[in-house]
Amino acid sequence: MMALPAFRLMKPVSLTEALSTLAENPGALPVAGGTDLLVSMKQGLFNPTHLVDLKGVPDLQRIDISEHGVWLGACLRLSELRDHSEIRRRYTALSEAANLVASPPLQNRGTLGGNICLDTRCWYYNQSAFWRHSLGYCLKREGNICRVVPGSKRCYATFSSDTVPALIALGARVKLAGWHEGALTEREFPLEDFFVEDGIRRNVLRPGEVLVGLRLPPAQAIRSGYRKYRQRASIDYPLVSIAVALRIAEGKLENVRVVVGALASAPVLAVETMAVLEGSRPTPDLLGRAAEFVTKRTRPVKNQASSPAHRRHMARVLCRRLLEQIVMAPGA
């Protein structure tokens, strides 16, 4: 068994203490559930001098639901989102996504913020230090070549969060906080702007900055859902995922949001599919035609199980089935 490297564990009890601790220790990383970070540390992918445990910060574990929308703290456990009756009723896609992360024991430990900030994945990166050394490393860690696209100047490691496509489809905004010159700094923007189409950089978090939480707009009779395709139905990351959110007014589709996960280094808004659906009266033919466009903005590479062509095919299948379930099901 691979052992954890040595580090010092810090346990702040407030957001300001957590941020100042991160600022004072440049080699520190934040941790909450640790279901991904601790495994990566055992593999030698991260070697922080300190871990700053965020679970003791009350502000990060808060959930507020009102007519103005929802606030979700970053340290909410995935199982809380999975089981929360109002989240399941109003924001179905998020509840379904939380229910499909890994397995129930990991959902009981993993957090919303951790799933959003999940590292990108690749056959040549998520391996032991011994395995990577024997190969000669890769562009994402310690090497100078992409093993998947050898001539590339960027990393193609795959975005693999389950909750993010659902949150983006639901119109989430993310709030970040940092510590600068002895004072708290904050910024907030749409969640889709948090991610970067680069397997190394991944997102726009600055050193010492943490994800505080997310805001969801009022549900207002929104219909939504999430589906993923994976090798095993137990603990695997998605090979492709689809999230859909929309409303139906006077028989027409409105505010359509379709998001694709696991086919790129960042989540992808399926703009062409959304354009076909927006303002239209739904029919089975229309939904099938819209689903054909869902992968138009994706260019997957062979760094996951299954071929890129098969993963794109499954994205179209999942999109069509999810749209049919949300839009056409009796009583939907």
XYZ file of C-alpha atoms in Angstrom:
332
model
C 0.000 0.000 0.000
C 1.266 3.493 -0.846
C 1.860 5.687 2.213
C 0.906 9.320 2.657
C 3.832 11.758 2.619
C 4.531 13.753 5.785
C 2.494 16.954 6.272
C 1.152 19.134 9.067
C -2.628 19.221 9.554
C -4.169 22.588 10.438
C -7.760 22.853 11.756
C -9.118 26.405 11.491
C -12.551 27.200 12.921
C -13.377 30.229 10.767
C -13.049 31.218 7.125
C -10.643 34.065 7.905
C -8.430 31.723 9.921
C -8.444 29.160 7.098
C -7.543 31.747 4.456
C -4.839 33.398 6.541
C -3.343 29.975 7.285
C -3.197 29.176 3.564
C -1.630 32.585 2.868
C 1.020 32.102 5.561
C 1.954 28.629 4.279
C 2.527 28.771 0.493
C 3.004 24.978 0.349
C -0.399 24.320 1.935
C -3.518 22.872 0.307
C -7.129 22.965 1.527
C -8.831 19.645 2.272
C -12.368 18.657 3.256
C -13.471 15.100 2.471
C -10.067 14.193 1.036
C -11.462 11.378 -1.112
C -9.468 12.512 -4.162
C -6.628 14.567 -2.679
C -5.370 11.934 -0.229
C -5.254 9.277 -2.953
C -3.353 11.675 -5.210
C -0.903 12.404 -2.408
C -0.239 8.680 -2.029
C 0.485 8.572 -5.751
C 2.979 11.410 -5.388
C 0.911 13.833 -7.474
C 0.701 16.405 -4.659
C 3.167 16.965 -1.819
C 1.793 19.755 0.381
C 3.694 20.870 3.466
C 0.403 21.568 5.259
C -3.218 20.500 4.832
C -5.804 23.038 5.984
C -8.930 21.153 7.074
C -12.028 23.163 6.111
C -14.606 20.912 7.778
C -14.500 22.931 11.004
C -15.585 26.153 9.267
C -19.358 26.554 9.897
C -19.850 29.020 7.006
C -18.831 26.320 4.524
C -21.418 23.783 5.711
C -24.505 25.937 5.435
C -27.496 25.271 3.159
C -30.183 27.954 2.805
C -33.291 27.477 0.657
C -35.784 30.281 0.057
C -37.917 31.831 -2.671
C -34.775 33.702 -3.757
C -32.904 30.493 -4.543
C -30.387 28.307 -2.718
C -27.014 28.818 -1.043
C -24.844 25.689 -0.875
C -21.722 25.710 1.288
C -18.646 24.089 -0.227
C -18.237 21.588 2.627
C -21.713 20.102 2.341
C -21.365 16.356 2.006
C -22.572 14.875 -1.254
C -24.920 12.570 0.650
C -26.653 15.639 2.113
C -27.425 16.886 -1.402
C -28.435 13.396 -2.474
C -30.944 13.025 0.360
C -32.246 16.570 0.810
C -35.950 16.478 -0.108
C -36.119 20.094 -1.347
C -32.979 19.746 -3.469
C -34.368 16.535 -4.939
C -37.705 18.225 -5.705
C -36.529 21.613 -6.976
C -33.062 20.840 -8.382
C -33.386 17.206 -9.420
C -30.255 17.146 -11.578
C -28.028 18.043 -8.620
C -29.544 15.355 -6.389
C -29.161 12.771 -9.162
C -25.550 13.801 -9.809
C -24.642 13.538 -6.116
C -26.257 10.095 -6.046
C -24.041 8.934 -8.932
C -20.689 10.041 -7.490
C -18.596 6.920 -6.772
C -20.411 4.951 -4.031
C -22.475 5.755 -0.892
C -19.492 5.563 1.516
C -17.598 8.098 -0.607
C -20.711 10.276 -0.902
C -20.840 10.318 2.904
C -17.277 11.633 2.982
C -16.842 13.684 -0.194
C -17.935 17.316 -0.362
C -19.545 19.542 -2.951
C -16.522 21.832 -3.155
C -14.169 18.899 -3.516
C -16.193 17.469 -6.383
C -16.231 20.835 -8.141
C -12.447 21.250 -7.743
C -11.721 17.633 -8.681
C -8.446 17.147 -10.498
C -8.594 16.184 -14.172
C -7.870 12.559 -15.029
C -5.790 10.619 -17.568
C -4.438 7.084 -17.982
C -0.891 8.452 -17.880
C -1.321 10.736 -14.854
C -3.439 8.963 -12.231
C -0.843 6.304 -11.520
C 1.699 5.525 -8.817
C 4.989 7.417 -8.697
C 6.795 4.186 -9.650
C 4.565 3.672 -12.710
C 4.987 7.271 -13.894
C 8.761 7.167 -13.355
C 9.084 3.953 -15.369
C 7.174 5.558 -18.260
C 9.074 8.829 -18.144
C 6.329 11.090 -16.732
C 3.951 13.309 -18.728
C 3.186 16.950 -19.444
C 0.815 17.262 -16.475
C 3.392 16.187 -13.899
C 7.214 16.224 -14.092
C 7.433 15.542 -17.839
C 7.522 17.576 -21.058
C 5.343 15.518 -23.411
C 1.653 14.675 -23.616
C 1.477 10.884 -23.850
C -1.915 11.077 -25.558
C -1.205 13.855 -28.066
C 2.620 13.887 -28.263
C 2.885 17.085 -30.288
C 0.564 19.053 -28.010
C 1.635 22.034 -25.921
C -1.308 21.561 -23.573
C -2.638 18.774 -21.378
C -5.769 16.845 -22.409
C -6.535 15.265 -19.019
C -10.301 14.893 -18.654
C -12.721 16.834 -16.477
C -14.634 14.257 -14.425
C -16.865 15.919 -11.813
C -20.457 14.695 -11.618
C -22.042 17.649 -9.829
C -20.621 20.397 -12.071
C -22.615 19.681 -15.272
C -25.801 19.619 -13.181
C -24.901 22.855 -11.385
C -24.056 24.667 -14.622
C -27.297 23.474 -16.223
C -29.151 24.849 -13.197
C -27.479 28.261 -13.549
C -25.180 28.135 -10.510
C -22.842 30.961 -9.542
C -19.650 30.191 -7.624
C -18.193 32.277 -4.798
C -14.443 32.261 -4.097
C -12.559 33.809 -1.189
C -8.900 34.605 -0.612
C -6.602 36.543 1.720
C -4.711 39.592 0.467
C -2.701 42.051 2.584
C -4.434 40.974 5.772
C -7.976 41.227 4.442
C -10.628 38.910 3.045
C -11.227 39.169 -0.707
C -14.205 37.656 -2.533
C -15.402 37.208 -6.090
C -18.505 35.614 -7.584
C -19.367 34.649 -11.172
C -21.168 31.955 -13.230
C -19.821 28.483 -12.515
C -19.037 27.777 -16.184
C -16.435 30.587 -16.032
C -14.620 28.796 -13.192
C -13.152 26.135 -15.502
C -10.309 26.291 -18.017
C -9.932 24.027 -21.054
C -6.490 22.872 -19.916
C -5.892 19.649 -18.008
C -3.115 21.203 -15.919
C -4.589 24.558 -14.946
C -8.183 23.218 -14.645
C -9.785 26.273 -13.040
C -9.240 29.928 -12.139
C -8.503 29.435 -8.425
C -5.601 31.611 -7.319
C -2.963 30.385 -4.834
C -4.480 30.380 -1.351
C -8.008 30.931 -2.659
C -10.851 28.567 -1.734
C -14.307 27.832 -3.051
C -16.761 29.065 -0.419
C -20.036 27.962 -1.961
C -22.581 28.331 -4.755
C -25.823 30.140 -5.420
C -28.644 28.576 -7.406
C -31.437 30.758 -8.830
C -35.063 30.104 -7.879
C -36.335 26.802 -9.241
C -39.567 28.227 -10.765
C -40.904 24.891 -12.030
C -37.623 23.927 -13.643
C -37.280 20.364 -14.944
C -33.830 18.853 -14.800
C -31.888 15.610 -14.783
C -28.407 14.089 -14.929
C -27.057 10.908 -16.502
C -23.591 9.379 -16.732
C -21.965 6.517 -18.596
C -19.188 4.580 -16.864
C -17.576 1.173 -17.044
C -18.950 -0.044 -13.726
C -22.029 1.162 -11.892
C -20.185 1.150 -8.581
C -17.354 3.662 -8.198
C -16.124 4.739 -11.630
C -15.695 8.273 -12.872
C -17.873 9.184 -15.876
C -16.716 8.391 -19.387
C -19.386 10.866 -20.467
C -22.084 12.738 -18.576
C -25.074 14.873 -19.551
C -27.081 17.395 -17.536
C -30.247 19.106 -18.757
C -32.396 21.846 -17.260
C -35.359 23.564 -18.912
C -38.863 24.915 -18.466
C -42.030 24.373 -20.470
C -44.346 27.341 -20.954
C -47.430 27.182 -23.165
C -46.157 23.970 -24.701
C -42.745 25.392 -25.671
C -39.278 24.750 -24.247
C -37.641 27.714 -22.509
C -34.370 28.496 -20.716
C -32.826 25.287 -22.043
C -29.400 24.388 -20.644
C -27.536 21.249 -21.753
C -24.060 20.511 -20.389
C -21.629 17.745 -21.365
C -19.026 16.371 -18.971
C -16.026 14.022 -19.303
C -15.409 14.668 -23.007
C -12.953 17.539 -22.533
C -10.746 19.169 -19.911
C -13.678 21.358 -18.842
C -17.475 21.059 -18.929
C -18.983 21.986 -22.292
C -22.220 23.864 -22.934
C -23.985 22.123 -25.829
C -24.902 25.392 -27.531
C -26.156 23.824 -30.764
C -28.461 21.415 -28.918
C -29.782 24.264 -26.809
C -30.473 26.328 -29.932
C -32.516 23.529 -31.535
C -34.634 23.110 -28.410
C -35.118 26.720 -27.290
C -38.602 28.014 -28.142
C -39.660 24.778 -29.836
C -42.609 22.518 -29.219
C -41.119 19.173 -28.189
C -41.625 16.057 -30.272
C -39.646 12.804 -30.224
C -38.108 13.721 -33.594
C -37.043 17.156 -32.353
C -35.439 15.724 -29.201
C -33.568 13.116 -31.224
C -32.337 15.739 -33.680
C -31.194 18.026 -30.861
C -29.283 15.177 -29.201
C -27.265 14.621 -32.390
C -25.583 18.007 -31.874
C -24.647 17.502 -28.205
C -20.994 16.591 -28.859
C -20.335 19.155 -31.593
C -18.023 21.234 -29.363
C -16.106 18.274 -27.924
C -12.897 16.650 -29.160
C -12.225 13.724 -26.795
C -8.913 11.882 -27.002
C -7.985 8.330 -26.041
C -6.976 8.917 -22.429
C -9.908 7.118 -20.793
C -11.465 3.680 -21.109
C -13.586 3.276 -24.266
C -12.828 4.958 -27.566
C -13.531 8.663 -28.190
C -16.084 7.696 -30.876
C -17.967 5.418 -28.493
C -18.009 8.037 -25.746
C -19.435 10.637 -28.118
C -22.041 8.126 -29.307
C -23.058 7.450 -25.704
C -23.349 11.183 -25.081
C -25.934 11.420 -27.862
C -27.789 8.379 -26.519
C -27.845 9.721 -22.956
C -28.930 13.169 -24.116
C -31.852 11.810 -26.124
C -33.008 9.543 -23.294
C -32.711 12.288 -20.690
C -34.609 14.791 -22.815
C -37.364 12.246 -23.456
C -37.631 11.507 -19.740
C -37.770 15.180 -18.726
C -39.978 16.470 -21.529
C -42.133 13.653 -22.826
C -42.810 11.447 -19.798
C -46.500 11.328 -18.727
C -47.104 13.721 -15.883
C -43.658 15.323 -16.249
